Coordinates of N, CA and C in Angstrom, one line a residue:
X1 N 139.0 115.1 150.4 CA 139.8 114.0 150.9 C 141.2 114.4 151.0
X2 N 141.9 114.2 152.2 CA 143.3 114.5 152.3 C 144.1 113.7 151.3
X3 N 145.1 114.4 150.8 CA 146.1 113.7 150.0 C 147.4 113.5 150.7
X4 N 148.1 112.6 150.3 CA 149.4 112.3 150.9 C 150.5 112.5 150.0
X5 N 150.6 113.7 149.4 CA 151.7 114.0 148.5 C 153.0 114.1 149.4
X6 N 153.9 113.2 149.1 CA 155.2 113.2 149.9 C 156.3 113.0 148.9
X7 N 157.2 114.0 148.9 CA 158.3 113.9 147.9 C 159.5 113.5 148.7
X8 N 160.1 112.4 148.2 CA 161.3 111.9 148.8 C 162.3 111.7 147.7
X9 N 163.6 111.9 148.0 CA 164.6 111.5 147.0 C 164.6 110.0 146.9
X10 N 164.7 109.5 145.7 CA 164.7 108.1 145.4 C 166.1 107.5 145.5
X11 N 166.8 107.9 146.5 CA 168.2 107.4 146.8 C 168.1 106.4 147.9
X12 N 168.8 105.3 147.7 CA 168.8 104.2 148.8 C 169.6 104.5 150.0
X13 N 170.3 105.6 150.1 CA 171.1 105.9 151.3 C 170.1 106.1 152.5
X14 N 170.6 105.5 153.7 CA 169.8 105.6 154.9 C 170.1 107.0 155.6
X15 N 169.1 107.7 155.8 CA 169.3 109.0 156.6 C 168.2 109.0 157.6
X16 N 168.4 109.8 158.7 CA 167.4 109.9 159.7 C 166.2 110.5 159.2
X17 N 166.3 111.5 158.3 CA 165.2 112.1 157.7 C 164.3 111.1 156.9
X18 N 164.9 110.2 156.2 CA 164.2 109.2 155.5 C 163.4 108.3 156.5
X19 N 164.1 107.9 157.5 CA 163.5 107.0 158.5 C 162.3 107.7 159.1
X20 N 162.4 109.0 159.4 CA 161.3 109.8 160.0 C 160.2 109.9 159.0
X21 N 160.5 109.9 157.7 CA 159.4 110.0 156.7 C 158.4 108.9 156.8
X22 N 158.9 107.6 157.1 CA 158.0 106.5 157.2 C 157.0 106.8 158.3
X23 N 157.5 107.3 159.5 CA 156.6 107.5 160.6 C 155.6 108.7 160.4
X24 N 156.0 109.6 159.6 CA 155.2 110.8 159.2 C 154.0 110.3 158.3
X25 N 154.4 109.4 157.3 CA 153.4 108.9 156.4 C 152.4 108.0 157.2
X26 N 153.0 107.2 158.1 CA 152.1 106.3 158.9 C 151.1 107.1 159.7
X27 N 151.6 108.2 160.3 CA 150.7 109.0 161.1 C 149.6 109.6 160.2
X28 N 150.0 110.1 159.1 CA 149.0 110.7 158.1 C 148.0 109.7 157.7
X29 N 148.4 108.5 157.4 CA 147.5 107.4 157.1 C 146.5 107.2 158.2
X30 N 147.0 107.2 159.4 CA 146.1 106.9 160.6 C 145.1 107.9 160.8
X31 N 145.3 109.1 160.3 CA 144.4 110.2 160.5 C 143.3 110.2 159.4
X32 N 143.4 109.4 158.4 CA 142.4 109.3 157.3 C 141.3 108.4 157.8
X33 N 140.1 108.7 157.2 CA 139.0 107.8 157.4 C 139.3 106.5 156.7
X34 N 138.5 105.4 157.0 CA 138.6 104.2 156.3 C 138.4 104.3 154.8
X35 N 137.3 105.1 154.5 CA 137.0 105.3 153.1 C 138.1 106.0 152.4
X36 N 138.7 107.0 153.0 CA 139.9 107.7 152.4 C 141.1 106.8 152.2
X37 N 141.3 106.0 153.2 CA 142.5 105.1 153.1 C 142.3 104.1 151.9
X38 N 141.0 103.5 151.9 CA 140.7 102.6 150.8 C 140.9 103.2 149.4
X39 N 140.4 104.4 149.3 CA 140.5 105.1 148.0 C 142.0 105.4 147.7
X40 N 142.8 105.7 148.7 CA 144.2 106.0 148.4 C 144.9 104.7 148.0
X41 N 144.5 103.6 148.7 CA 145.1 102.3 148.4 C 144.8 101.9 147.0
X42 N 143.5 102.1 146.6 CA 143.1 101.7 145.2 C 143.9 102.6 144.2
X43 N 144.1 103.8 144.5 CA 144.9 104.7 143.6 C 146.3 104.3 143.5
X44 N 146.8 103.8 144.6 CA 148.2 103.3 144.7 C 149.1 104.4 145.4
X45 N 149.8 103.9 146.4 CA 150.7 104.8 147.1 C 152.0 105.1 146.2
X46 N 152.7 106.1 146.5 CA 153.9 106.5 145.9 C 154.9 105.3 146.1
X47 N 155.6 104.9 145.1 CA 156.6 103.8 145.2 C 157.7 104.3 146.1
X48 N 158.0 105.5 146.2 CA 159.1 106.0 147.1 C 158.8 105.8 148.5
X49 N 157.5 105.6 148.9 CA 157.2 105.2 150.3 C 157.8 104.0 150.7
X50 N 158.0 103.0 149.8 CA 158.7 101.8 150.1 C 160.1 102.1 150.6
X51 N 160.7 103.1 150.1 CA 162.1 103.5 150.5 C 162.1 104.0 152.0
X52 N 161.0 104.6 152.3 CA 160.9 105.1 153.7 C 160.8 103.9 154.7
X53 N 160.1 102.9 154.3 CA 160.0 101.6 155.1 C 161.3 100.9 155.1
X54 N 162.0 100.9 153.9 CA 163.3 100.2 153.8 C 164.3 100.9 154.8
X55 N 164.2 102.2 154.8 CA 165.1 102.9 155.7 C 164.8 102.7 157.2
X56 N 163.5 102.9 157.5 CA 163.0 102.8 158.9 C 163.4 101.5 159.5
X57 N 163.3 100.4 158.7 CA 163.5 99.1 159.3 C 164.8 98.5 158.8
X58 N 165.6 99.3 158.2 CA 167.0 98.9 157.8 C 166.9 97.6 157.0
X59 N 166.1 97.6 155.9 CA 165.9 96.5 155.1 C 166.8 96.6 153.8
X60 N 167.1 95.5 153.1 CA 167.8 95.7 151.9 C 166.8 95.8 150.7
X61 N 167.3 96.1 149.6 CA 166.4 96.3 148.4 C 165.6 95.0 148.1
X62 N 166.2 93.9 148.3 CA 165.5 92.6 148.0 C 164.4 92.4 149.0
X63 N 164.6 92.7 150.2 CA 163.6 92.5 151.3 C 162.4 93.4 151.0
X64 N 162.6 94.7 150.7 CA 161.5 95.6 150.5 C 160.7 95.3 149.2
X65 N 161.4 94.8 148.2 CA 160.8 94.3 146.9 C 159.9 93.1 147.2
X66 N 160.4 92.2 148.0 CA 159.7 91.0 148.4 C 158.4 91.4 149.2
X67 N 158.6 92.4 150.1 CA 157.4 92.9 150.9 C 156.3 93.4 150.0
X68 N 156.7 94.1 148.9 CA 155.8 94.6 147.9 C 155.3 93.6 146.9
X69 N 155.9 92.4 147.0 CA 155.6 91.3 146.0 C 155.9 91.7 144.6
X70 N 157.1 92.4 144.4 CA 157.6 92.7 143.1 C 159.0 92.3 143.1
X71 N 159.6 92.2 141.9 CA 161.0 91.9 141.7 C 161.8 93.2 142.0
X72 N 163.1 93.0 142.3 CA 164.0 94.2 142.5 C 164.0 95.0 141.2
X73 N 164.0 94.3 140.1 CA 164.1 95.0 138.8 C 162.8 95.9 138.6
X74 N 161.7 95.4 138.9 CA 160.4 96.1 138.9 C 160.4 97.3 139.8
X75 N 160.9 97.1 141.0 CA 161.0 98.1 142.0 C 161.9 99.3 141.5
X76 N 163.0 98.9 140.9 CA 163.9 100.0 140.3 C 163.2 100.7 139.2
X77 N 162.5 100.0 138.3 CA 161.8 100.6 137.2 C 160.7 101.6 137.7
X78 N 160.0 101.1 138.7 CA 158.9 101.9 139.3 C 159.5 103.2 139.9
X79 N 160.6 103.0 140.6 CA 161.2 104.2 141.2 C 161.7 105.2 140.2
X80 N 162.3 104.7 139.1 CA 162.8 105.5 138.0 C 161.7 106.3 137.4
X81 N 160.5 105.6 137.1 CA 159.4 106.2 136.4 C 158.4 106.8 137.4
X82 N 158.6 106.7 138.7 CA 157.7 107.2 139.7 C 156.3 106.6 139.5
X83 N 156.2 105.3 139.2 CA 155.0 104.6 139.0 C 154.4 104.2 140.4
X84 N 153.1 104.5 140.6 CA 152.6 104.2 141.9 C 152.5 102.6 142.2
X85 N 152.5 102.3 143.4 CA 152.3 100.9 143.8 C 151.0 100.4 143.4
X86 N 150.8 99.1 143.1 CA 149.5 98.5 142.9 C 148.8 98.4 144.2
X87 N 147.5 98.1 144.1 CA 146.6 98.0 145.3 C 147.2 97.0 146.4
X88 N 147.6 95.8 145.9 CA 148.1 94.9 147.0 C 149.3 95.4 147.7
X89 N 150.3 96.0 147.0 CA 151.4 96.5 147.7 C 151.1 97.7 148.6
X90 N 150.2 98.5 148.1 CA 149.7 99.7 148.9 C 149.0 99.3 150.1
X91 N 148.2 98.2 150.0 CA 147.5 97.7 151.2 C 148.5 97.1 152.2
X92 N 149.6 96.4 151.7 CA 150.6 95.9 152.6 C 151.3 97.1 153.4
X93 N 151.6 98.1 152.6 CA 152.2 99.3 153.2 C 151.3 99.9 154.3
X94 N 150.0 100.0 154.0 CA 149.1 100.5 154.9 C 149.0 99.7 156.2
X95 N 149.0 98.4 156.0 CA 149.0 97.5 157.2 C 150.3 97.6 158.0
X96 N 151.4 97.7 157.3 CA 152.7 97.9 158.0 C 152.7 99.2 158.8
X97 N 152.2 100.3 158.2 CA 152.1 101.6 158.9 C 151.2 101.5 160.2
X98 N 150.1 100.8 160.1 CA 149.2 100.6 161.2 C 149.9 99.8 162.3
X99 N 150.5 98.7 161.9 CA 151.3 97.8 162.8 C 152.4 98.6 163.5
X100 N 153.1 99.4 162.8 CA 154.2 100.2 163.3 C 153.7 101.2 164.4
X101 N 152.6 101.9 164.1 CA 152.0 102.8 165.1 C 151.5 102.1 166.3
X102 N 150.8 101.0 166.1 CA 150.4 100.2 167.3 C 151.5 99.7 168.1
X103 N 152.6 99.2 167.5 CA 153.7 98.7 168.3 C 154.5 99.8 169.0
X104 N 154.5 101.0 168.4 CA 155.1 102.1 169.0 C 154.4 102.4 170.3
X105 N 153.1 102.3 170.3 CA 152.2 102.6 171.5 C 152.5 101.5 172.5
X106 N 152.5 100.3 172.1 CA 152.7 99.2 173.0 C 154.0 99.2 173.7
X107 N 155.1 99.4 172.9 CA 156.5 99.4 173.4 C 156.9 100.8 174.0
X108 N 156.1 101.8 173.7 CA 156.3 103.1 174.2 C 157.7 103.7 173.7
X109 N 158.2 103.2 172.6 CA 159.4 103.7 172.0 C 159.5 103.3 170.6
X110 N 159.8 104.2 169.7 CA 159.8 103.9 168.3 C 160.9 102.9 168.0
X111 N 162.1 103.1 168.6 CA 163.2 102.1 168.3 C 162.8 100.7 168.7
X112 N 162.1 100.5 169.8 CA 161.7 99.2 170.2 C 160.7 98.6 169.2
X113 N 159.8 99.5 168.7 CA 158.8 99.0 167.7 C 159.5 98.6 166.4
X114 N 160.5 99.4 166.0 CA 161.2 99.0 164.8 C 161.9 97.7 165.0
X115 N 162.6 97.5 166.1 CA 163.3 96.3 166.4 C 162.3 95.1 166.4
X116 N 161.2 95.3 167.0 CA 160.2 94.2 167.1 C 159.7 93.8 165.7
X117 N 159.4 94.8 164.9 CA 158.9 94.5 163.6 C 159.9 93.8 162.7
X118 N 161.1 94.2 162.8 CA 162.2 93.5 162.1 C 162.4 92.1 162.6
X119 N 162.4 91.9 163.9 CA 162.7 90.6 164.5 C 161.6 89.6 164.1
X120 N 160.4 90.0 164.0 CA 159.3 89.1 163.8 C 158.7 89.1 162.3
X121 N 159.5 89.8 161.4 CA 159.0 89.9 160.1 C 159.5 88.8 159.2
X122 N 160.5 88.1 159.6 CA 161.1 87.0 158.8 C 160.4 85.7 158.9
X123 N 160.9 84.7 158.2 CA 160.2 83.4 158.2 C 160.4 82.8 159.6
X124 N 159.4 82.0 160.0 CA 159.4 81.4 161.4 C 160.3 80.3 161.4

């Protein structure tokens, strides 16, 4: 089974490399079989992956914690201890990655996909 070992600095600064990391992770997830993805979700994705989504979609710490359904304090503790995400948060990340890749295909541009996801992710 392919593994998705991805080492990122756990710094909240936005860099182009961090934003690219989200898309690299999303692509790697898309190449996995359903069984492999489910197994990875159950094991828990690296909490640092949330930072890649935070950066790619220009979210604040509170928004990405809310996305993962954890408090900001818990997010910080998990980042400090490198504790994996739970299954529900990992599944949310997986769905976001799938949505991002599909929207990139539909809009034929990564920037447009990012803008669309951010614009339609808030409350109605």
